[in-house]
mmCIF file of C-alpha atoms in Angstrom:
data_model
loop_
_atom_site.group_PDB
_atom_site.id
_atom_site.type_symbol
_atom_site.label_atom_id
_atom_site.label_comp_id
_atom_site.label_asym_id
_atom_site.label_seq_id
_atom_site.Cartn_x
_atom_site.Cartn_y
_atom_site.Cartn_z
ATOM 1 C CA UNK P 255 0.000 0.000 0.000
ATOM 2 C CA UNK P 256 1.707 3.234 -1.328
ATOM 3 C CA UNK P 257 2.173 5.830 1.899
ATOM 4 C CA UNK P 258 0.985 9.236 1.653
ATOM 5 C CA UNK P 259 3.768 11.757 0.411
ATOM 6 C CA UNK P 260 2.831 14.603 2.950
ATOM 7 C CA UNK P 261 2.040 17.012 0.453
ATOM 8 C CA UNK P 262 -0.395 19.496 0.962
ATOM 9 C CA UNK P 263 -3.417 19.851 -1.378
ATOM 10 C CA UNK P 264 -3.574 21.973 -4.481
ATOM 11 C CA UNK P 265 -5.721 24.213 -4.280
ATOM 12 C CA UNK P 266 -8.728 23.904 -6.732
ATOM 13 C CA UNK P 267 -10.459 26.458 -9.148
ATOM 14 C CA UNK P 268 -13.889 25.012 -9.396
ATOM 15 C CA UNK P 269 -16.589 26.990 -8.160
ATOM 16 C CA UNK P 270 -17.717 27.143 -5.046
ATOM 17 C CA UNK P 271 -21.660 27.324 -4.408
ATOM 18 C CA UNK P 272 -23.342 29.254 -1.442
ATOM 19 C CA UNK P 273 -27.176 30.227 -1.140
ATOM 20 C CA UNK P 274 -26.406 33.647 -2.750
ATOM 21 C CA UNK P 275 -23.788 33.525 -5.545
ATOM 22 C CA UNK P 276 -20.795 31.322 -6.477
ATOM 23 C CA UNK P 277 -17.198 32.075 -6.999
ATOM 24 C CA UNK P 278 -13.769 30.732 -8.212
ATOM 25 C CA UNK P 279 -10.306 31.376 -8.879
ATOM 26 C CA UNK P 280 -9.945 33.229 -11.953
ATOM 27 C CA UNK P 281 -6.876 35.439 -11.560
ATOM 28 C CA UNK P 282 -7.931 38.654 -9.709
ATOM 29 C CA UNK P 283 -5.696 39.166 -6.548
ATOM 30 C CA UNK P 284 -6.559 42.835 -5.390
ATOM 31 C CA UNK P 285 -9.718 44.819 -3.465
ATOM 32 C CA UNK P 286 -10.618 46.706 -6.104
ATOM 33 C CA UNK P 287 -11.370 44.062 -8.430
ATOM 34 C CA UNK P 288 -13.707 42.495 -5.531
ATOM 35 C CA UNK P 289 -17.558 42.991 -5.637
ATOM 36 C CA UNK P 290 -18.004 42.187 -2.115
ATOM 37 C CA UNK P 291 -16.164 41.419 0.764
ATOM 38 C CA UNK P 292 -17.290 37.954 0.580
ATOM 39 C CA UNK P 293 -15.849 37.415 -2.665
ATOM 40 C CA UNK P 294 -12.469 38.819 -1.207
ATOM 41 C CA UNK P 295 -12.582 36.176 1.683
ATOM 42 C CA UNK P 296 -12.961 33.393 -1.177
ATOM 43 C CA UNK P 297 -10.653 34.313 -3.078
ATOM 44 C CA UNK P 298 -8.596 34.816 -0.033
ATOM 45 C CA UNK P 299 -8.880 31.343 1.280
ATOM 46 C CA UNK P 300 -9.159 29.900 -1.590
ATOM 47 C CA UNK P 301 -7.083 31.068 -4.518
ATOM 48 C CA UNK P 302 -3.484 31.875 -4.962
ATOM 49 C CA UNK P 303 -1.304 35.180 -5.346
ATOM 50 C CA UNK P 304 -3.910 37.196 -4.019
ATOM 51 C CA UNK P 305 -2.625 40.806 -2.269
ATOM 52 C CA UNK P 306 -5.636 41.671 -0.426
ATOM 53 C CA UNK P 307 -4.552 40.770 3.002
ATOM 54 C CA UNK P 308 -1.443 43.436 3.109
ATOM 55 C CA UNK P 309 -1.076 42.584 7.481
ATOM 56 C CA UNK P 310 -1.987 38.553 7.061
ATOM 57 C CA UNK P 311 -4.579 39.293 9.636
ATOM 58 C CA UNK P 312 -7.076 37.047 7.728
ATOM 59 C CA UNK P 313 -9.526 39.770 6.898
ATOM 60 C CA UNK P 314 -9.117 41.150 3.554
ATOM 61 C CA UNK P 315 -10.210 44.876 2.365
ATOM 62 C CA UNK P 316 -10.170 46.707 5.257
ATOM 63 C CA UNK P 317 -9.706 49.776 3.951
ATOM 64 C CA UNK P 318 -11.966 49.618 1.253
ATOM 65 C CA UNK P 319 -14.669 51.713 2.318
ATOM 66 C CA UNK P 320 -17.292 49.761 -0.446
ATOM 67 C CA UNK P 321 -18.059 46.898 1.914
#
């Protein structure tokens, strides 16, 4: 039986579905191309080389007065 190599997941860019709306990875990485702040904390969590997190705090946008 192989043995696991200890590597961590890739992240994926299929959509993800929630009551509201749906979102995936498509390349965007700052605030301003965000249409919510929900959509920031996606892509956030979810998709790489974003930059809208400057102090890694885990909230994204917070000076983006929009949301």
């Amino acid at each position: 039986m192989p043995r696991s190599s200890g590597i961590a997941e890739t992240r994926r860019e299929a959509p993800v579905h929630t009551s509201q709306t749906s979102f995936r990875c498509d390349g965007r990485q700052h605030c301003s191309q965000m249409t919510s702040r929900a959509e920031a904390e996606f892509f956030i969590r979810n998709c790489p080389n974003t930059k809208m997190d400057g102090d890694r705090d885990g909230i994204p946008c917070e000076n983006d007065s929009r949301f």
